[in-house]
Amino acid sequence: MKESWRWYGPFDRITLAEVAQTGASGIVNALHEVPYGEVWTSEAIVNRRDEIAGAGLGLSWDVVESLPIHENIKRGEGDLDRLFGNYRQSMKNLADAGIFTICYNFMPLLDWTRTQLDAPVKRGGTSLRFSQPHMAAFEIHMLEREGAESDYSPEVREAAKAWFDASSEGLRQNLLNSIMSGLPGAFDRYDINGLREALKRYQGIGRDEIRANYARFLAEVIPTAQELGMRFCVHPDDPPRDILGLPRIVSSEEDIAWIMDQQPELANGLTLCSGSLGANPANNVPAIAKRFAERVHFAHLRNVAKEKDGSFEEAAHLDGDTDMVALIAVLIGEEKRRRETGRADSDIPFRPDHGHELLDDDKRGTHPGYPLVGRLRGLAELRGVIRAVERLSV
């Protein structure tokens, strides 16, 4: 498995020289400064590629995360021919620059969502947290979304009301900021009124409509990816449940099977995110990895600890509810199978996802969930598991 590291380019407080010291050699990057729906030019791609490779640190831009999908595609409205054409042109420009793996997601409006960015961790440090009562407080009492109450149990609604009544304006603003923090680069962040307006554009769009729009997207791009020799890999929903009343359709084994069936080509694949899938109590992550192993083109390895009310917290990489050793064994077994069958893309790139903020991480001001020390710890732990599993599988 190839050790990789997510780097935000000009937005990142971590330098390439520091990334090199982690031991990772693959860079996971995107042109976050380009507005959604616009073409990634060959010049911009080559400049970023050469910035990474030209640093003389043994690094290469191996995975794009993400080539974002415009909201109009998810809603199925507007000048879709132009948007699909721009998307395919960006794909071609990436392939021409020697970059062939694209991670993307189809989450409506919001990307990954958390309600707290600095939850205290036992023995020190902080982690990302999703609190079901806090999300309910946001939807019911701050956003005042119609029908939100029906999405939460009576116990969660009671806890949400208690938190809201006791909260200050500062705590409520912090909750809004936390929910908005999963959107990197050139994106829209919303205040309460802006979010209400954005949600209106999704009125009347349910699960079936989102699925139909996603199926069209795949039909528009996967044949091009296949022609270019690219590997497209969808990232699961995070968290794997509807948010703000918007359907999320990449949350379960059944969802993934539906996606793979839409375009059976190898180019249509999966980003195996153990944390996103692991937050759904119904998901057996190693089993999902085994079922779709042939189509796993990229892996995010992290762990979460779930709670009965639907809340969860980012755990240390080898802790939490997912058996990371079993999962890594599946991925290494798939790599071996690929080598034996002559597949050129036998090595699965992975990155340590979402680390705890440890030691002086809190002083750097990095993107939430992407500290230096916390991810370095995770990478070291995962590296040890990988070496042990590889040795035992010989």
Coordinates of C-alpha atoms in Angstrom, one line a residue:
M1 CA 0.0 0.0 0.0
K2 CA 1.4 3.4 -0.9
E3 CA 1.6 5.9 1.9
S4 CA -0.1 9.2 1.0
W5 CA -0.8 12.5 2.6
R6 CA -3.5 15.1 2.0
W7 CA -2.0 18.5 1.3
Y8 CA -4.0 21.6 0.7
G9 CA -1.5 23.4 -1.5
P10 CA -1.4 27.2 -0.9
F11 CA -4.1 26.8 1.8
D12 CA -2.0 24.4 3.9
R13 CA 0.0 25.4 7.0
I14 CA 2.0 22.2 6.6
T15 CA 4.9 22.4 4.2
L16 CA 5.9 19.8 1.7
A17 CA 9.2 19.4 3.5
E18 CA 7.3 18.5 6.7
V19 CA 5.1 16.0 4.7
A20 CA 8.3 14.3 3.4
Q21 CA 9.5 13.8 7.0
T22 CA 6.3 11.8 7.7
G23 CA 7.6 9.1 5.3
A24 CA 4.6 9.5 2.9
S25 CA 5.5 9.8 -0.7
G26 CA 2.1 10.2 -2.4
I27 CA 0.4 13.6 -2.3
V28 CA -3.4 13.9 -2.3
N29 CA -4.2 17.3 -3.6
A30 CA -6.8 19.4 -5.5
L31 CA -7.0 22.9 -7.0
H32 CA -9.2 24.2 -4.3
E33 CA -8.9 27.7 -5.6
V34 CA -10.8 26.9 -8.8
P35 CA -14.6 27.6 -8.5
Y36 CA -16.8 24.5 -8.8
G37 CA -17.8 23.8 -12.4
E38 CA -14.9 25.6 -14.0
V39 CA -12.2 23.8 -16.0
W40 CA -8.9 22.9 -14.3
T41 CA -6.5 24.2 -16.9
S42 CA -3.5 22.2 -18.0
E43 CA -1.2 25.0 -16.9
A44 CA -2.6 25.1 -13.3
I45 CA -2.4 21.3 -13.0
V46 CA 1.1 21.1 -14.3
N47 CA 2.2 23.9 -12.1
R48 CA 0.9 22.1 -9.0
R49 CA 2.3 18.8 -10.1
D50 CA 5.7 20.3 -10.7
E51 CA 5.6 22.2 -7.4
I52 CA 5.1 18.9 -5.6
A53 CA 7.6 16.8 -7.6
G54 CA 10.1 19.6 -8.1
A55 CA 10.7 20.1 -4.4
G56 CA 13.2 17.3 -4.6
L57 CA 11.6 15.5 -1.7
G58 CA 10.6 12.3 -3.4
L59 CA 6.9 13.3 -3.5
S60 CA 4.4 13.0 -6.4
W61 CA 0.8 14.1 -6.9
D62 CA -0.9 10.7 -7.1
V63 CA -4.6 11.3 -6.2
V64 CA -7.0 14.2 -6.8
E65 CA -9.2 14.9 -3.9
S66 CA -11.6 16.1 -5.0
L67 CA -12.5 17.2 -8.5
P68 CA -15.7 18.7 -7.1
I69 CA -19.2 18.3 -8.6
H70 CA -21.3 21.4 -9.1
E71 CA -24.5 21.6 -7.1
N72 CA -26.5 22.0 -10.3
I73 CA -25.4 18.5 -11.3
K74 CA -26.6 17.1 -8.0
R75 CA -29.9 19.0 -8.4
G76 CA -30.2 18.2 -12.1
E77 CA -30.7 21.8 -13.2
G78 CA -29.1 24.5 -15.3
D79 CA -26.6 24.2 -18.2
L80 CA -25.6 20.6 -17.5
D81 CA -24.0 20.1 -20.9
R82 CA -21.5 22.9 -20.1
L83 CA -20.8 21.5 -16.6
F84 CA -20.3 17.9 -17.9
G85 CA -18.1 19.2 -20.7
N86 CA -15.9 21.2 -18.2
Y87 CA -15.6 18.2 -16.0
R88 CA -14.5 15.9 -18.8
Q89 CA -12.0 18.5 -19.9
S90 CA -10.5 18.7 -16.4
M91 CA -10.2 14.9 -16.4
K92 CA -8.4 15.0 -19.7
N93 CA -6.0 17.7 -18.5
L94 CA -5.3 15.7 -15.4
A95 CA -4.6 12.5 -17.4
D96 CA -2.4 14.4 -19.8
A97 CA -0.3 15.5 -16.7
G98 CA 0.0 11.9 -15.6
I99 CA -2.6 12.0 -12.8
F100 CA -5.1 9.2 -13.1
T101 CA -6.9 8.7 -9.7
I102 CA -9.8 11.0 -8.8
C103 CA -11.7 10.8 -5.5
Y104 CA -15.0 12.7 -5.4
N105 CA -18.2 12.7 -3.5
F106 CA -21.9 13.3 -4.2
M107 CA -23.0 14.7 -0.9
P108 CA -25.7 17.5 -1.5
L109 CA -24.7 21.0 -0.3
L110 CA -22.4 20.1 2.6
D111 CA -19.3 17.9 2.6
W112 CA -18.2 16.1 5.8
T113 CA -20.1 17.4 8.8
R114 CA -19.1 17.7 12.4
T115 CA -20.7 19.6 15.3
Q116 CA -17.4 20.1 17.3
L117 CA -13.9 20.4 16.1
D118 CA -12.1 20.3 19.5
A119 CA -13.7 17.6 21.6
P120 CA -11.3 16.7 24.4
V121 CA -9.5 13.4 24.1
K122 CA -8.5 11.2 27.1
R123 CA -4.8 11.9 28.0
G124 CA -4.9 15.2 26.1
G125 CA -5.5 16.5 22.7
T126 CA -8.7 17.1 20.8
S127 CA -10.8 15.3 18.1
L128 CA -13.6 15.9 15.7
R129 CA -17.1 15.0 17.0
F130 CA -20.6 14.6 15.6
S131 CA -23.2 15.1 18.3
Q132 CA -26.7 14.0 17.4
P133 CA -28.3 16.3 20.0
H134 CA -26.3 19.3 18.8
M135 CA -27.2 18.6 15.2
A136 CA -30.8 18.3 16.2
A137 CA -30.5 21.6 18.1
F138 CA -29.1 23.2 15.0
E139 CA -31.8 21.9 12.6
I140 CA -34.8 22.3 14.9
H141 CA -34.0 25.5 16.9
M142 CA -31.4 27.5 14.9
L143 CA -32.2 26.6 11.3
E144 CA -35.9 26.0 12.2
R145 CA -36.1 23.5 9.3
E146 CA -39.6 22.3 8.7
G147 CA -40.0 18.6 9.5
A148 CA -36.6 18.3 11.3
E149 CA -38.2 17.0 14.5
S150 CA -39.3 13.8 12.7
D151 CA -35.6 13.0 12.0
Y152 CA -34.7 12.6 15.6
S153 CA -35.8 10.4 18.5
P154 CA -37.7 12.0 21.5
E155 CA -34.6 11.5 23.7
V156 CA -32.4 13.4 21.2
R157 CA -35.0 16.1 20.8
E158 CA -35.1 16.6 24.5
A159 CA -31.3 16.8 24.8
A160 CA -31.3 19.2 21.9
K161 CA -33.8 21.5 23.5
A162 CA -31.9 21.5 26.8
W163 CA -28.6 22.4 25.0
F164 CA -30.2 25.1 23.0
D165 CA -31.9 26.7 26.1
A166 CA -28.6 26.7 28.0
S167 CA -26.4 27.8 25.1
S168 CA -25.0 31.3 24.5
E169 CA -24.9 33.1 21.2
G170 CA -21.2 32.3 21.0
L171 CA -21.8 28.6 21.4
R172 CA -24.5 28.6 18.7
Q173 CA -22.1 30.5 16.3
N174 CA -19.4 27.9 17.1
L175 CA -21.8 25.1 16.2
L176 CA -22.6 26.8 12.9
N177 CA -18.9 27.3 12.2
S178 CA -18.2 23.7 13.0
I179 CA -20.9 22.4 10.6
M180 CA -19.5 24.6 7.8
S181 CA -15.9 23.6 8.3
G182 CA -15.9 20.5 6.1
L183 CA -15.8 22.7 2.9
P184 CA -12.3 23.4 1.7
G185 CA -11.1 25.8 -0.9
A186 CA -13.4 27.7 -3.3
F187 CA -16.8 27.1 -1.7
D188 CA -19.8 28.8 -0.2
R189 CA -20.1 28.9 3.5
Y190 CA -23.5 29.8 4.8
D191 CA -25.0 31.8 7.7
I192 CA -28.4 30.7 8.9
N193 CA -30.3 32.7 6.3
G194 CA -28.0 31.7 3.5
L195 CA -28.3 28.0 4.4
R196 CA -32.1 28.3 4.4
E197 CA -32.0 29.8 0.9
A198 CA -29.6 27.1 -0.3
L199 CA -31.9 24.4 1.0
K200 CA -34.9 25.9 -0.9
R201 CA -33.2 25.0 -4.1
Y202 CA -33.4 21.3 -3.1
Q203 CA -37.1 21.4 -2.4
G204 CA -38.9 18.5 -4.1
I205 CA -35.7 16.6 -4.7
G206 CA -35.7 13.3 -2.9
R207 CA -33.7 10.1 -2.8
D208 CA -34.9 8.9 -6.2
E209 CA -34.1 12.3 -7.9
I210 CA -30.6 12.4 -6.4
R211 CA -30.0 8.9 -7.5
A212 CA -31.2 9.7 -11.0
N213 CA -28.9 12.8 -11.2
Y214 CA -26.0 10.7 -9.9
A215 CA -26.6 8.0 -12.5
R216 CA -26.5 10.6 -15.2
F217 CA -23.2 12.0 -13.8
L218 CA -21.7 8.5 -13.9
A219 CA -23.0 8.0 -17.5
E220 CA -21.4 11.3 -18.5
V221 CA -18.0 10.8 -17.0
I222 CA -17.1 7.1 -16.5
P223 CA -16.8 6.3 -20.3
T224 CA -14.3 9.1 -20.5
A225 CA -12.5 7.9 -17.4
Q226 CA -12.3 4.4 -19.0
E227 CA -10.9 5.8 -22.2
L228 CA -8.3 7.9 -20.4
G229 CA -7.2 5.0 -18.1
M230 CA -8.4 6.8 -15.0
R231 CA -9.7 5.5 -11.7
F232 CA -12.7 7.3 -10.4
C233 CA -13.6 6.5 -6.7
V234 CA -16.6 7.8 -4.8
H235 CA -16.2 8.8 -1.2
P236 CA -18.9 7.6 1.1
D237 CA -21.2 10.1 2.9
D238 CA -19.9 11.6 6.1
P239 CA -21.8 11.0 8.3
P240 CA -23.6 8.2 6.5
R241 CA -27.1 9.6 7.1
D242 CA -29.4 12.3 5.7
I243 CA -28.3 15.8 6.8
L244 CA -30.6 18.9 6.8
G245 CA -33.3 16.8 5.2
L246 CA -31.1 16.1 2.1
P247 CA -30.8 12.5 0.9
R248 CA -27.4 11.0 1.1
I249 CA -27.1 8.0 -1.2
V250 CA -23.5 6.7 -0.5
S251 CA -24.0 5.4 3.0
S252 CA -24.3 1.7 3.0
E253 CA -23.2 -1.5 1.3
E254 CA -26.5 -1.5 -0.7
D255 CA -25.8 2.1 -1.9
I256 CA -22.3 1.1 -3.1
A257 CA -23.6 -1.9 -4.9
W258 CA -26.1 0.3 -6.8
I259 CA -23.3 2.8 -7.7
M260 CA -21.0 0.0 -9.0
D261 CA -23.9 -1.5 -11.0
Q262 CA -24.6 1.8 -12.8
Q263 CA -21.3 1.7 -14.7
P264 CA -19.7 -1.8 -14.4
E265 CA -16.3 -0.6 -15.8
L266 CA -13.3 -0.8 -13.6
A267 CA -13.0 3.0 -13.8
N268 CA -16.1 3.4 -11.6
G269 CA -14.8 2.6 -8.2
L270 CA -14.8 3.3 -4.5
T271 CA -12.7 5.3 -2.0
L272 CA -12.8 3.0 1.0
C273 CA -13.2 5.4 3.9
S274 CA -13.3 3.4 7.0
G275 CA -14.4 6.3 9.2
S276 CA -17.4 7.4 7.0
L277 CA -18.7 3.8 6.5
G278 CA -17.8 3.0 10.1
A279 CA -20.1 5.6 11.5
N280 CA -23.1 3.6 10.2
P281 CA -23.9 0.9 12.8
A282 CA -25.2 -1.4 10.0
N283 CA -21.9 -1.3 8.1
N284 CA -19.3 -4.1 8.5
V285 CA -16.4 -2.2 7.0
P286 CA -14.0 -5.1 6.4
A287 CA -16.8 -7.1 4.7
I288 CA -17.7 -4.1 2.5
A289 CA -14.0 -3.8 1.6
K290 CA -13.9 -7.5 0.7
R291 CA -17.0 -7.4 -1.5
F292 CA -15.9 -4.4 -3.5
A293 CA -12.1 -5.0 -3.3
E294 CA -11.6 -5.0 -7.0
R295 CA -13.1 -1.5 -7.3
V296 CA -11.2 0.1 -4.4
H297 CA -8.9 2.6 -5.9
F298 CA -8.0 4.7 -2.8
A299 CA -8.4 4.3 1.0
H300 CA -8.9 6.6 3.8
L301 CA -8.0 4.8 7.0
R302 CA -9.4 6.2 10.3
N303 CA -11.6 5.1 13.0
V304 CA -14.7 6.3 14.9
A305 CA -16.3 5.4 18.2
K306 CA -20.1 5.3 18.0
E307 CA -22.7 6.1 20.6
K308 CA -26.2 4.7 21.0
D309 CA -28.0 8.0 20.1
G310 CA -26.2 8.3 16.7
S311 CA -23.3 10.5 17.9
F312 CA -19.7 9.5 17.1
E313 CA -16.2 10.7 17.7
E314 CA -13.0 10.3 15.8
A315 CA -11.0 7.7 17.6
A316 CA -7.3 6.9 17.4
H317 CA -6.6 5.1 14.1
L318 CA -6.3 1.6 15.8
D319 CA -9.0 2.2 18.3
G320 CA -12.7 2.8 17.7
D321 CA -15.3 0.3 16.3
T322 CA -13.7 -0.8 13.1
D323 CA -11.2 -3.7 13.1
M324 CA -8.4 -1.9 11.3
V325 CA -6.2 -5.0 11.2
A326 CA -8.9 -7.0 9.5
L327 CA -9.5 -4.2 7.1
I328 CA -5.9 -3.8 6.1
A329 CA -5.6 -7.5 5.7
V330 CA -8.4 -7.3 3.1
L331 CA -6.7 -4.5 1.2
I332 CA -3.3 -6.3 1.2
G333 CA -4.9 -9.5 0.0
E334 CA -6.5 -7.5 -2.9
E335 CA -3.1 -6.0 -3.8
K336 CA -1.6 -9.5 -3.9
R337 CA -4.5 -10.7 -6.2
R338 CA -3.9 -7.7 -8.5
R339 CA -0.2 -8.5 -8.8
E340 CA -0.9 -12.1 -9.6
T341 CA -3.4 -11.1 -12.3
G342 CA -1.1 -8.5 -13.8
R343 CA -3.1 -5.4 -12.9
A344 CA -0.9 -2.3 -13.3
D345 CA -2.6 -0.5 -10.4
S346 CA -1.8 -3.1 -7.9
D347 CA -0.7 -0.7 -5.1
I348 CA -3.7 0.9 -3.3
P349 CA -2.8 4.4 -2.2
F350 CA -4.0 5.2 1.3
R351 CA -3.8 8.1 3.6
P352 CA -4.2 8.5 7.4
D353 CA -7.4 10.4 7.6
H354 CA -8.6 12.8 10.3
G355 CA -6.1 12.8 13.2
H356 CA -6.3 14.1 16.7
E357 CA -4.8 17.4 17.4
L358 CA -1.8 16.5 19.7
L359 CA 1.1 18.3 21.2
D360 CA 1.5 21.7 19.4
D361 CA -1.0 20.9 16.6
D362 CA -3.4 23.4 18.0
K363 CA -1.0 26.3 17.4
R364 CA -0.7 25.6 13.6
G365 CA -4.2 26.5 12.5
T366 CA -4.4 23.6 10.0
H367 CA -7.6 22.5 8.4
P368 CA -9.9 20.8 10.9
G369 CA -9.1 17.1 11.1
Y370 CA -5.8 17.5 9.3
P371 CA -3.1 18.2 11.9
L372 CA 0.5 17.3 11.5
V373 CA 1.3 15.4 14.7
G374 CA -2.0 13.6 14.9
R375 CA -1.9 12.3 11.4
L376 CA 1.8 11.4 11.7
R377 CA 0.9 9.2 14.7
G378 CA -1.9 7.6 12.7
L379 CA 0.4 7.0 9.7
A380 CA 3.0 5.4 12.0
E381 CA 0.5 3.1 13.6
L382 CA -1.0 2.1 10.2
R383 CA 2.5 1.5 8.8
G384 CA 3.2 -0.9 11.6
V385 CA 0.0 -2.9 11.0
I386 CA 0.7 -3.0 7.2
R387 CA 4.2 -4.3 7.7
A388 CA 3.0 -7.0 10.1
V389 CA 0.2 -8.1 7.9
E390 CA 2.4 -8.2 4.9
R391 CA 5.0 -10.3 6.8
L392 CA 2.4 -12.8 8.0
S393 CA 0.8 -13.1 4.5
V394 CA 4.1 -14.2 2.8

